[in-house]
Amino acid sequence: MKALKLIITFWVLSVPLCASAQIHLDKYTFGEGLNFSGEKGYSIRLEGYAQPYVEVKRYVGNDDKELYNRFRMRRLRLNLNGKSENEKLSYRLKVDLSGTPEIQIEGDDAGTFLLDAFISYDITDNISLTFGQKSTPTDNRELRMNSQTLQLVERSRVTSAFSTIREFGLFADATYRLRGGSYLKPSLAITNGDGLNVFDKDRGGLKYGGRLDFLPFGLFTYFGQFRQVDMVRELTPKLVVGVNYSFNNGISSRRGRGSGNIIYLNDDDEESLPDYTKYGIDFLFKYKGFSMIGEFVKSTASVSNDITQRVRNDGSISSSFEVNGIQDVKNYVKGRMMLGEGYNLQAGYLFRNLISVDARYTHLKADEHSFLNNGTFYNRPNYYTFGISKYLERNYGAKVQASFTYIDAAPGSNDINGNPIDGNEWIGRLIFSIGF
């Protein structure tokens, strides 16, 4: 029913395209959508893509050598953008009809349909304000890049562990040209701190954060800052270096991606939630088909002294906070959060025949008390990935990608069913992407 409602919504929004004689199709480029405009200057773009996907996982130390296979529609997305006559006002509505989450981590991540829904207004030529739901500048750089333009089949494990992906709130973005042709791009965000699609009670306080990007060699060509592969083959070196920071005043999930997942109370049965701080540094470099991304993220938590109770999954209340047989409230709370640090380094080269060869190394270092030590979903410090892609057009309209990831599993790790494993594991992935 949700998918049907979204299809109806897109149909309603598209009615003016069919009903008004003043709207006409400007152009269509395969993979880059349909571009419409009106006689008064306003414009609309409708685009989308589908990504069928297969994954094979094997636990090396298991005697039975069992393979775990998964076939699914990884993404099936529609995106509607519009601009006003003077281009100061713009909007976006983006949905996913596959029913799968952007990043599947703890096994209970629910699929979402509504991704982006926001309105932006350009106060000046350099400054814009956005209100609604969108990607947040406080995540690592990979999350600021479109899923259709990923260099490898999936995003890195740093993104999986620490990102919130999308949030609802107020966003401010600016671009300043400095002497010598360099640019400075600051971004600020004030959000609800509960991730996306929060329809229930808003828990905790707000989340405050921002990002500062510096581009010493000028702007990337054709939105290259937000796309991983150097498809345009930059004629001169392009680099962006950024830092990000956020403070979430009271979260009720592992990293602020959801609302009401984990709740604590004080003696008066009032909610008392931990605070979550995250910061990082990252860069993107491109030149003549070569691209490289580097990211570092660190997270910490502050646990209130008045927490005395916790709400179980079934809604019952418990005052037990045992850690290694000892009542330890602060470390019990931290043990359910994504605390620690990680870094990701990936690079690749796109040949002129549109074949790309890419590699990535990701490292996670969990705090002593952190959900990053969970044996089933994490507890794996090192990820080594090699990938190869074939782009069927000189854009992201159609491509085939395959990757192989070898994973170091620390002692105490489990398979996806919670059974202990004796060795490491590997994952093979294949995805096909086609857009319109």
Short mmCIF file of C-alpha atoms in Angstrom, two decimals:
data_model
loop_
_atom_site.label_atom_id
_atom_site.label_comp_id
_atom_site.label_asym_id
_atom_site.label_seq_id
_atom_site.Cartn_x
_atom_site.Cartn_y
_atom_site.Cartn_z
CA MET A 1 0.00 0.00 0.00
CA LYS A 2 2.86 2.40 0.80
CA ALA A 3 4.38 1.82 -2.62
CA LEU A 4 0.98 2.40 -4.24
CA LYS A 5 0.54 5.67 -2.35
CA LEU A 6 3.95 6.88 -3.53
CA ILE A 7 3.20 5.97 -7.12
CA ILE A 8 -0.05 7.93 -6.84
CA THR A 9 1.87 10.86 -5.35
CA PHE A 10 4.27 10.90 -8.28
CA TRP A 11 1.34 10.70 -10.67
CA VAL A 12 -0.38 13.66 -9.01
CA LEU A 13 2.81 15.72 -9.12
CA SER A 14 3.26 14.81 -12.77
CA VAL A 15 -0.29 15.78 -13.81
CA PRO A 16 0.73 19.36 -14.68
CA LEU A 17 3.26 17.96 -17.14
CA CYS A 18 0.49 16.30 -19.08
CA ALA A 19 -2.30 18.78 -18.49
CA SER A 20 -0.62 22.07 -19.27
CA ALA A 21 0.20 23.03 -22.82
CA GLN A 22 2.79 25.44 -21.44
CA ILE A 23 5.04 22.57 -20.35
CA HIS A 24 7.32 20.98 -22.89
CA LEU A 25 10.14 18.44 -22.91
CA ASP A 26 13.46 20.19 -23.22
CA LYS A 27 15.73 17.20 -23.55
CA TYR A 28 16.28 13.61 -22.58
CA THR A 29 19.69 12.10 -21.96
CA PHE A 30 19.88 8.40 -21.17
CA GLY A 31 20.60 7.99 -17.47
CA GLU A 32 20.07 11.66 -16.65
CA GLY A 33 16.30 11.93 -16.70
CA LEU A 34 13.56 13.85 -18.46
CA ASN A 35 13.91 17.63 -18.35
CA PHE A 36 10.77 19.77 -18.71
CA SER A 37 10.35 23.52 -18.67
CA GLY A 38 7.56 26.07 -18.82
CA GLU A 39 7.17 29.26 -20.79
CA LYS A 40 7.66 31.28 -17.61
CA GLY A 41 11.03 29.69 -16.90
CA TYR A 42 10.30 27.09 -14.22
CA SER A 43 11.73 23.60 -14.75
CA ILE A 44 11.09 20.01 -13.65
CA ARG A 45 13.28 16.94 -13.93
CA LEU A 46 12.11 13.35 -13.48
CA GLU A 47 14.71 10.60 -13.20
CA GLY A 48 15.11 7.15 -11.73
CA TYR A 49 17.12 3.94 -11.73
CA ALA A 50 16.92 0.25 -10.80
CA GLN A 51 19.68 -1.94 -9.34
CA PRO A 52 19.13 -5.73 -9.24
CA TYR A 53 21.72 -7.33 -6.97
CA VAL A 54 23.13 -10.68 -5.86
CA GLU A 55 25.40 -11.43 -2.91
CA VAL A 56 27.29 -14.59 -1.94
CA LYS A 57 28.88 -14.94 1.51
CA ARG A 58 31.12 -17.70 2.82
CA TYR A 59 32.60 -18.30 6.27
CA VAL A 60 36.07 -19.72 5.64
CA GLY A 61 36.49 -21.64 8.90
CA ASN A 62 33.18 -23.50 8.82
CA ASP A 63 33.51 -27.23 8.21
CA ASP A 64 30.40 -27.38 6.05
CA LYS A 65 31.66 -24.54 3.80
CA GLU A 66 28.11 -23.25 3.57
CA LEU A 67 27.36 -20.43 1.16
CA TYR A 68 24.77 -17.76 1.96
CA ASN A 69 23.08 -16.27 -1.08
CA ARG A 70 20.87 -13.23 -1.35
CA PHE A 71 19.05 -11.98 -4.44
CA ARG A 72 17.08 -8.74 -4.32
CA MET A 73 16.28 -5.41 -5.93
CA ARG A 74 18.90 -3.31 -4.18
CA ARG A 75 17.40 0.02 -5.19
CA LEU A 76 14.44 1.15 -7.28
CA ARG A 77 14.29 4.90 -7.08
CA LEU A 78 12.37 7.82 -8.53
CA ASN A 79 13.48 11.40 -8.16
CA LEU A 80 11.46 14.53 -8.92
CA ASN A 81 13.25 17.91 -8.89
CA GLY A 82 11.83 21.33 -9.64
CA LYS A 83 12.93 24.96 -9.78
CA SER A 84 11.00 28.21 -9.82
CA GLU A 85 11.10 30.79 -12.58
CA ASN A 86 13.97 32.74 -11.03
CA GLU A 87 15.64 29.49 -9.81
CA LYS A 88 15.75 30.74 -6.22
CA LEU A 89 13.18 28.22 -5.01
CA SER A 90 13.69 24.51 -5.62
CA TYR A 91 12.38 21.22 -4.27
CA ARG A 92 13.00 17.49 -4.37
CA LEU A 93 10.94 14.37 -3.78
CA LYS A 94 12.84 11.08 -3.86
CA VAL A 95 11.41 7.65 -3.08
CA ASP A 96 12.63 4.07 -3.12
CA LEU A 97 10.17 1.37 -4.19
CA SER A 98 12.43 -1.62 -3.47
CA GLY A 99 11.47 -1.76 0.22
CA THR A 100 15.09 -2.30 1.32
CA PRO A 101 17.11 0.10 3.50
CA GLU A 102 19.94 2.18 2.08
CA ILE A 103 22.34 0.42 4.43
CA GLN A 104 21.45 -2.90 6.05
CA ILE A 105 23.35 -3.38 9.30
CA GLU A 106 21.83 -4.86 12.40
CA GLY A 107 19.41 -7.12 10.60
CA ASP A 108 16.34 -5.20 11.79
CA ASP A 109 16.71 -2.10 9.64
CA ALA A 110 13.31 -1.49 8.10
CA GLY A 111 13.03 -0.53 4.48
CA THR A 112 12.00 3.03 3.76
CA PHE A 113 10.07 4.56 0.89
CA LEU A 114 10.47 8.29 1.47
CA LEU A 115 14.10 9.37 1.07
CA ASP A 116 14.23 13.08 0.21
CA ALA A 117 11.46 15.61 0.68
CA PHE A 118 12.62 19.20 1.00
CA ILE A 119 12.34 22.77 -0.22
CA SER A 120 15.37 25.02 -0.77
CA TYR A 121 15.62 28.77 -1.15
CA ASP A 122 18.66 30.69 -2.39
CA ILE A 123 19.00 33.72 -0.11
CA THR A 124 21.89 34.99 -2.22
CA ASP A 125 23.95 33.59 -5.06
CA ASN A 126 26.21 32.01 -2.43
CA ILE A 127 23.87 30.98 0.41
CA SER A 128 20.87 28.63 0.44
CA LEU A 129 18.51 27.37 3.13
CA THR A 130 16.80 23.97 3.01
CA PHE A 131 13.96 22.67 5.14
CA GLY A 132 12.81 19.06 5.13
CA GLN A 133 14.37 15.62 4.94
CA LYS A 134 17.67 15.09 3.14
CA SER A 135 21.21 13.77 3.51
CA THR A 136 23.11 15.45 6.30
CA PRO A 137 26.50 17.21 5.93
CA THR A 138 27.61 15.70 9.26
CA ASP A 139 28.08 12.23 7.72
CA ASN A 140 31.28 11.08 6.04
CA ARG A 141 31.92 12.10 2.44
CA GLU A 142 30.69 8.87 0.86
CA LEU A 143 27.15 9.65 2.04
CA ARG A 144 27.17 12.88 0.03
CA MET A 145 27.52 10.86 -3.18
CA ASN A 146 24.61 9.48 -5.19
CA SER A 147 24.05 5.72 -4.85
CA GLN A 148 23.99 5.36 -8.64
CA THR A 149 27.55 6.71 -8.89
CA LEU A 150 29.30 4.46 -6.36
CA GLN A 151 32.79 3.31 -7.30
CA LEU A 152 32.19 -0.15 -5.80
CA VAL A 153 29.04 -2.25 -5.42
CA GLU A 154 28.36 -1.15 -1.83
CA ARG A 155 29.37 1.69 0.45
CA SER A 156 32.17 1.14 2.97
CA ARG A 157 31.76 -0.29 6.46
CA VAL A 158 32.68 3.10 7.94
CA THR A 159 29.50 4.41 6.38
CA SER A 160 27.58 1.43 7.74
CA ALA A 161 28.88 1.88 11.27
CA PHE A 162 28.60 5.62 11.84
CA SER A 163 26.31 7.32 9.32
CA THR A 164 22.74 8.52 9.88
CA ILE A 165 22.12 8.79 6.10
CA ARG A 166 19.19 11.24 6.14
CA GLU A 167 17.64 13.57 8.71
CA PHE A 168 14.79 16.04 9.01
CA GLY A 169 15.56 19.64 9.87
CA LEU A 170 16.98 22.96 8.71
CA PHE A 171 20.12 23.07 6.58
CA ALA A 172 22.26 26.00 5.44
CA ASP A 173 24.86 25.74 2.66
CA ALA A 174 27.22 28.34 1.26
CA THR A 175 29.90 28.60 -1.41
CA TYR A 176 32.67 31.22 -1.37
CA ARG A 177 35.30 31.77 -4.05
CA LEU A 178 38.69 32.71 -2.60
CA ARG A 179 41.76 34.23 -4.17
CA GLY A 180 43.56 32.02 -6.63
CA GLY A 181 40.43 30.17 -7.67
CA SER A 182 40.02 28.05 -4.55
CA TYR A 183 36.63 27.58 -2.85
CA LEU A 184 35.29 27.26 0.66
CA LYS A 185 31.98 25.44 1.27
CA PRO A 186 30.54 25.61 4.81
CA SER A 187 27.36 23.75 5.78
CA LEU A 188 25.30 23.85 8.98
CA ALA A 189 22.45 21.59 10.12
CA ILE A 190 19.91 21.59 12.96
CA THR A 191 17.82 18.42 12.88
CA ASN A 192 15.56 16.33 15.08
CA GLY A 193 18.45 13.89 15.61
CA ASP A 194 16.26 10.82 15.06
CA GLY A 195 17.05 9.95 11.47
CA LEU A 196 14.46 9.83 8.71
CA ASN A 197 10.72 9.12 8.58
CA VAL A 198 10.04 9.77 12.27
CA PHE A 199 6.26 9.55 12.61
CA ASP A 200 6.15 8.72 16.32
CA LYS A 201 7.15 10.78 19.35
CA ASP A 202 10.23 12.94 18.90
CA ARG A 203 12.71 11.77 21.53
CA GLY A 204 15.62 13.60 23.08
CA GLY A 205 16.76 17.03 22.01
CA LEU A 206 18.01 18.39 18.72
CA LYS A 207 21.14 17.53 16.79
CA TYR A 208 23.58 20.30 15.86
CA GLY A 209 26.41 19.98 13.39
CA GLY A 210 28.14 21.09 10.26
CA ARG A 211 30.81 20.58 7.66
CA LEU A 212 33.54 22.71 6.12
CA ASP A 213 34.93 21.75 2.70
CA PHE A 214 37.97 23.35 1.08
CA LEU A 215 38.67 23.00 -2.65
CA PRO A 216 42.18 24.37 -3.33
CA PHE A 217 42.14 23.78 -7.11
CA GLY A 218 38.64 25.00 -7.92
CA LEU A 219 35.34 23.24 -8.43
CA PHE A 220 34.98 19.74 -9.85
CA THR A 221 33.50 19.37 -13.34
CA TYR A 222 29.83 18.46 -13.70
CA PHE A 223 29.04 17.71 -10.02
CA GLY A 224 32.16 15.55 -9.74
CA GLN A 225 32.42 16.36 -6.04
CA PHE A 226 29.28 14.27 -5.50
CA ARG A 227 30.19 11.35 -7.77
CA GLN A 228 32.89 8.79 -7.02
CA VAL A 229 34.38 7.77 -10.39
CA ASP A 230 36.18 10.37 -12.50
CA MET A 231 33.81 9.95 -15.43
CA VAL A 232 34.69 13.32 -16.98
CA ARG A 233 38.45 12.69 -16.65
CA GLU A 234 39.40 15.96 -14.96
CA LEU A 235 42.01 17.81 -17.05
CA THR A 236 43.55 19.40 -13.96
CA PRO A 237 43.85 17.90 -10.46
CA LYS A 238 40.73 18.42 -8.31
CA LEU A 239 40.72 18.02 -4.54
CA VAL A 240 38.27 18.62 -1.74
CA VAL A 241 39.21 18.25 1.92
CA GLY A 242 36.52 18.43 4.57
CA VAL A 243 35.89 18.22 8.30
CA ASN A 244 32.57 17.49 9.98
CA TYR A 245 31.18 17.55 13.52
CA SER A 246 27.85 16.85 15.19
CA PHE A 247 26.37 16.72 18.70
CA ASN A 248 23.13 14.81 19.24
CA ASN A 249 21.43 15.85 22.47
CA GLY A 250 19.77 12.60 23.55
CA ILE A 251 19.49 9.66 21.15
CA SER A 252 17.22 6.63 21.38
CA SER A 253 19.08 4.42 18.88
CA ARG A 254 22.63 3.21 18.31
CA ARG A 255 23.85 6.25 16.32
CA GLY A 256 20.84 8.53 15.96
CA ARG A 257 19.44 6.80 12.90
CA GLY A 258 16.09 5.95 14.49
CA SER A 259 13.66 7.01 17.20
CA GLY A 260 12.52 4.96 20.19
CA ASN A 261 14.67 1.93 19.48
CA ILE A 262 16.56 2.13 22.80
CA ILE A 263 14.98 4.00 25.73
CA TYR A 264 16.22 4.68 29.27
CA LEU A 265 14.39 6.17 32.24
CA ASN A 266 15.24 7.86 35.54
CA ASP A 267 13.67 7.21 38.96
CA ASP A 268 10.68 9.37 38.03
CA ASP A 269 9.98 7.22 34.93
CA GLU A 270 11.04 10.11 32.70
CA GLU A 271 13.14 9.49 29.62
CA SER A 272 16.87 10.07 30.13
CA LEU A 273 18.91 9.50 26.99
CA PRO A 274 22.67 9.52 26.26
CA ASP A 275 24.31 12.20 24.11
CA TYR A 276 26.25 11.25 21.00
CA THR A 277 29.16 13.16 19.45
CA LYS A 278 30.73 12.40 16.08
CA TYR A 279 33.50 14.08 14.10
CA GLY A 280 35.66 13.28 11.11
CA ILE A 281 37.90 14.36 8.28
CA ASP A 282 37.83 13.23 4.65
CA PHE A 283 38.99 14.03 1.12
CA LEU A 284 38.27 13.31 -2.54
CA PHE A 285 40.86 13.59 -5.33
CA LYS A 286 40.34 13.22 -9.09
CA TYR A 287 42.61 13.57 -12.09
CA LYS A 288 42.46 12.10 -15.62
CA GLY A 289 40.39 9.05 -14.71
CA PHE A 290 42.00 8.39 -11.33
CA SER A 291 40.01 8.97 -8.15
CA MET A 292 40.74 8.48 -4.46
CA ILE A 293 38.62 8.85 -1.33
CA GLY A 294 39.85 8.91 2.26
CA GLU A 295 37.66 9.13 5.38
CA PHE A 296 38.13 9.04 9.15
CA VAL A 297 35.29 9.04 11.69
CA LYS A 298 35.32 9.04 15.50
CA SER A 299 32.34 8.84 17.87
CA THR A 300 31.92 9.26 21.63
CA ALA A 301 29.02 9.23 24.09
CA SER A 302 28.05 10.91 27.35
CA VAL A 303 25.73 8.92 29.64
CA SER A 304 23.56 10.73 32.20
CA ASN A 305 24.03 9.86 35.88
CA ASP A 306 20.27 9.67 36.52
CA ILE A 307 19.60 6.64 34.29
CA THR A 308 18.22 3.85 36.51
CA GLN A 309 15.90 1.89 34.21
CA ARG A 310 15.71 0.61 30.66
CA VAL A 311 12.81 -0.32 28.42
CA ARG A 312 12.98 -3.82 26.94
CA ASN A 313 11.90 -4.61 23.38
CA ASP A 314 8.58 -5.93 24.66
CA GLY A 315 7.88 -2.67 26.53
CA SER A 316 8.61 -4.00 30.03
CA ILE A 317 10.93 -2.13 32.42
CA SER A 318 14.16 -3.46 33.88
CA SER A 319 16.69 -2.00 36.34
CA SER A 320 19.38 -4.50 35.38
CA PHE A 321 22.48 -3.07 33.68
CA GLU A 322 24.91 -5.93 34.10
CA VAL A 323 28.27 -5.86 32.32
CA ASN A 324 30.46 -8.89 32.96
CA GLY A 325 28.35 -9.76 35.99
CA ILE A 326 28.57 -6.26 37.53
CA GLN A 327 25.90 -3.56 37.64
CA ASP A 328 27.42 -0.88 35.38
CA VAL A 329 24.91 1.57 33.92
CA LYS A 330 27.26 3.75 31.87
CA ASN A 331 29.13 0.94 30.17
CA TYR A 332 25.93 -1.03 29.56
CA VAL A 333 24.46 1.96 27.74
CA LYS A 334 27.65 2.51 25.75
CA GLY A 335 27.71 -1.16 24.81
CA ARG A 336 24.52 -0.65 22.80
CA MET A 337 25.86 2.36 20.86
CA MET A 338 28.18 2.70 17.87
CA LEU A 339 31.30 3.96 19.63
CA GLY A 340 34.84 3.91 18.33
CA GLU A 341 36.58 5.02 15.18
CA GLY A 342 37.14 3.90 11.64
CA TYR A 343 38.85 4.90 8.45
CA ASN A 344 38.28 4.08 4.81
CA LEU A 345 40.69 4.47 1.90
CA GLN A 346 39.68 3.62 -1.66
CA ALA A 347 41.02 4.38 -5.11
CA GLY A 348 40.41 3.42 -8.70
CA TYR A 349 41.08 4.20 -12.32
CA LEU A 350 38.56 4.49 -15.15
CA PHE A 351 40.07 3.48 -18.50
CA ARG A 352 38.97 5.13 -21.72
CA ASN A 353 37.06 1.97 -22.65
CA LEU A 354 34.87 2.67 -19.59
CA ILE A 355 36.22 -0.21 -17.50
CA SER A 356 37.05 0.78 -13.93
CA VAL A 357 39.35 -1.11 -11.57
CA ASP A 358 38.98 -0.19 -7.90
CA ALA A 359 40.22 -1.22 -4.47
CA ARG A 360 39.31 -0.33 -0.88
CA TYR A 361 40.61 -0.92 2.64
CA THR A 362 38.39 -0.25 5.64
CA HIS A 363 39.35 -0.50 9.30
CA LEU A 364 37.09 -0.30 12.35
CA LYS A 365 38.35 0.08 15.90
CA ALA A 366 35.69 -0.38 18.56
CA ASP A 367 35.75 1.15 22.02
CA GLU A 368 35.88 -1.34 24.87
CA HIS A 369 32.15 -0.90 25.40
CA SER A 370 30.48 -0.53 22.00
CA PHE A 371 28.03 -2.30 19.70
CA LEU A 372 30.93 -2.46 17.25
CA ASN A 373 31.99 -5.51 19.31
CA ASN A 374 28.78 -7.37 18.45
CA GLY A 375 29.82 -10.78 17.11
CA THR A 376 27.08 -11.16 14.52
CA PHE A 377 27.03 -7.78 12.80
CA TYR A 378 30.48 -6.35 13.57
CA ASN A 379 33.56 -7.50 15.54
CA ARG A 380 35.43 -7.42 12.24
CA PRO A 381 38.29 -4.91 12.15
CA ASN A 382 39.51 -5.18 8.55
CA TYR A 383 37.80 -5.24 5.16
CA TYR A 384 39.71 -5.66 1.87
CA THR A 385 37.72 -5.07 -1.32
CA PHE A 386 38.61 -5.35 -4.99
CA GLY A 387 36.13 -4.38 -7.70
CA ILE A 388 35.73 -4.09 -11.43
CA SER A 389 33.04 -2.15 -13.28
CA LYS A 390 31.95 -1.74 -16.87
CA TYR A 391 30.07 1.46 -17.73
CA LEU A 392 27.87 0.97 -20.77
CA GLU A 393 27.48 4.70 -21.41
CA ARG A 394 29.65 7.73 -20.77
CA ASN A 395 27.59 8.52 -17.72
CA TYR A 396 25.94 6.49 -14.96
CA GLY A 397 22.96 5.43 -17.08
CA ALA A 398 23.95 1.75 -17.23
CA LYS A 399 26.75 -0.22 -15.63
CA VAL A 400 27.69 -3.66 -14.34
CA GLN A 401 29.80 -3.98 -11.19
CA ALA A 402 31.35 -6.90 -9.35
CA SER A 403 33.36 -6.90 -6.14
CA PHE A 404 35.10 -9.33 -3.80
CA THR A 405 35.58 -8.50 -0.10
CA TYR A 406 37.77 -10.44 2.32
CA ILE A 407 37.00 -9.80 5.99
CA ASP A 408 39.09 -10.38 9.11
CA ALA A 409 36.74 -11.75 11.78
CA ALA A 410 37.91 -11.25 15.36
CA PRO A 411 37.53 -14.05 17.94
CA GLY A 412 33.93 -14.34 19.11
CA SER A 413 32.40 -13.59 15.71
CA ASN A 414 29.23 -15.32 14.50
CA ASP A 415 27.57 -16.05 11.19
CA ILE A 416 24.33 -14.35 10.16
CA ASN A 417 22.35 -16.90 12.19
CA GLY A 418 24.32 -16.22 15.38
CA ASN A 419 26.42 -19.39 15.20
CA PRO A 420 30.14 -19.09 16.10
CA ILE A 421 32.64 -19.11 13.23
CA ASP A 422 36.24 -20.27 13.43
CA GLY A 423 37.81 -18.22 10.65
CA ASN A 424 37.41 -15.22 8.40
CA GLU A 425 34.83 -14.63 5.67
CA TRP A 426 34.44 -13.32 2.16
CA ILE A 427 31.61 -11.72 0.23
CA GLY A 428 31.11 -11.64 -3.52
CA ARG A 429 28.71 -9.07 -4.97
CA LEU A 430 27.27 -8.36 -8.40
CA ILE A 431 24.99 -5.48 -9.32
CA PHE A 432 23.52 -4.10 -12.52
CA SER A 433 22.35 -0.50 -12.68
CA ILE A 434 20.14 1.10 -15.31
CA GLY A 435 18.60 4.55 -15.23
CA PHE A 436 16.39 6.72 -17.38
#
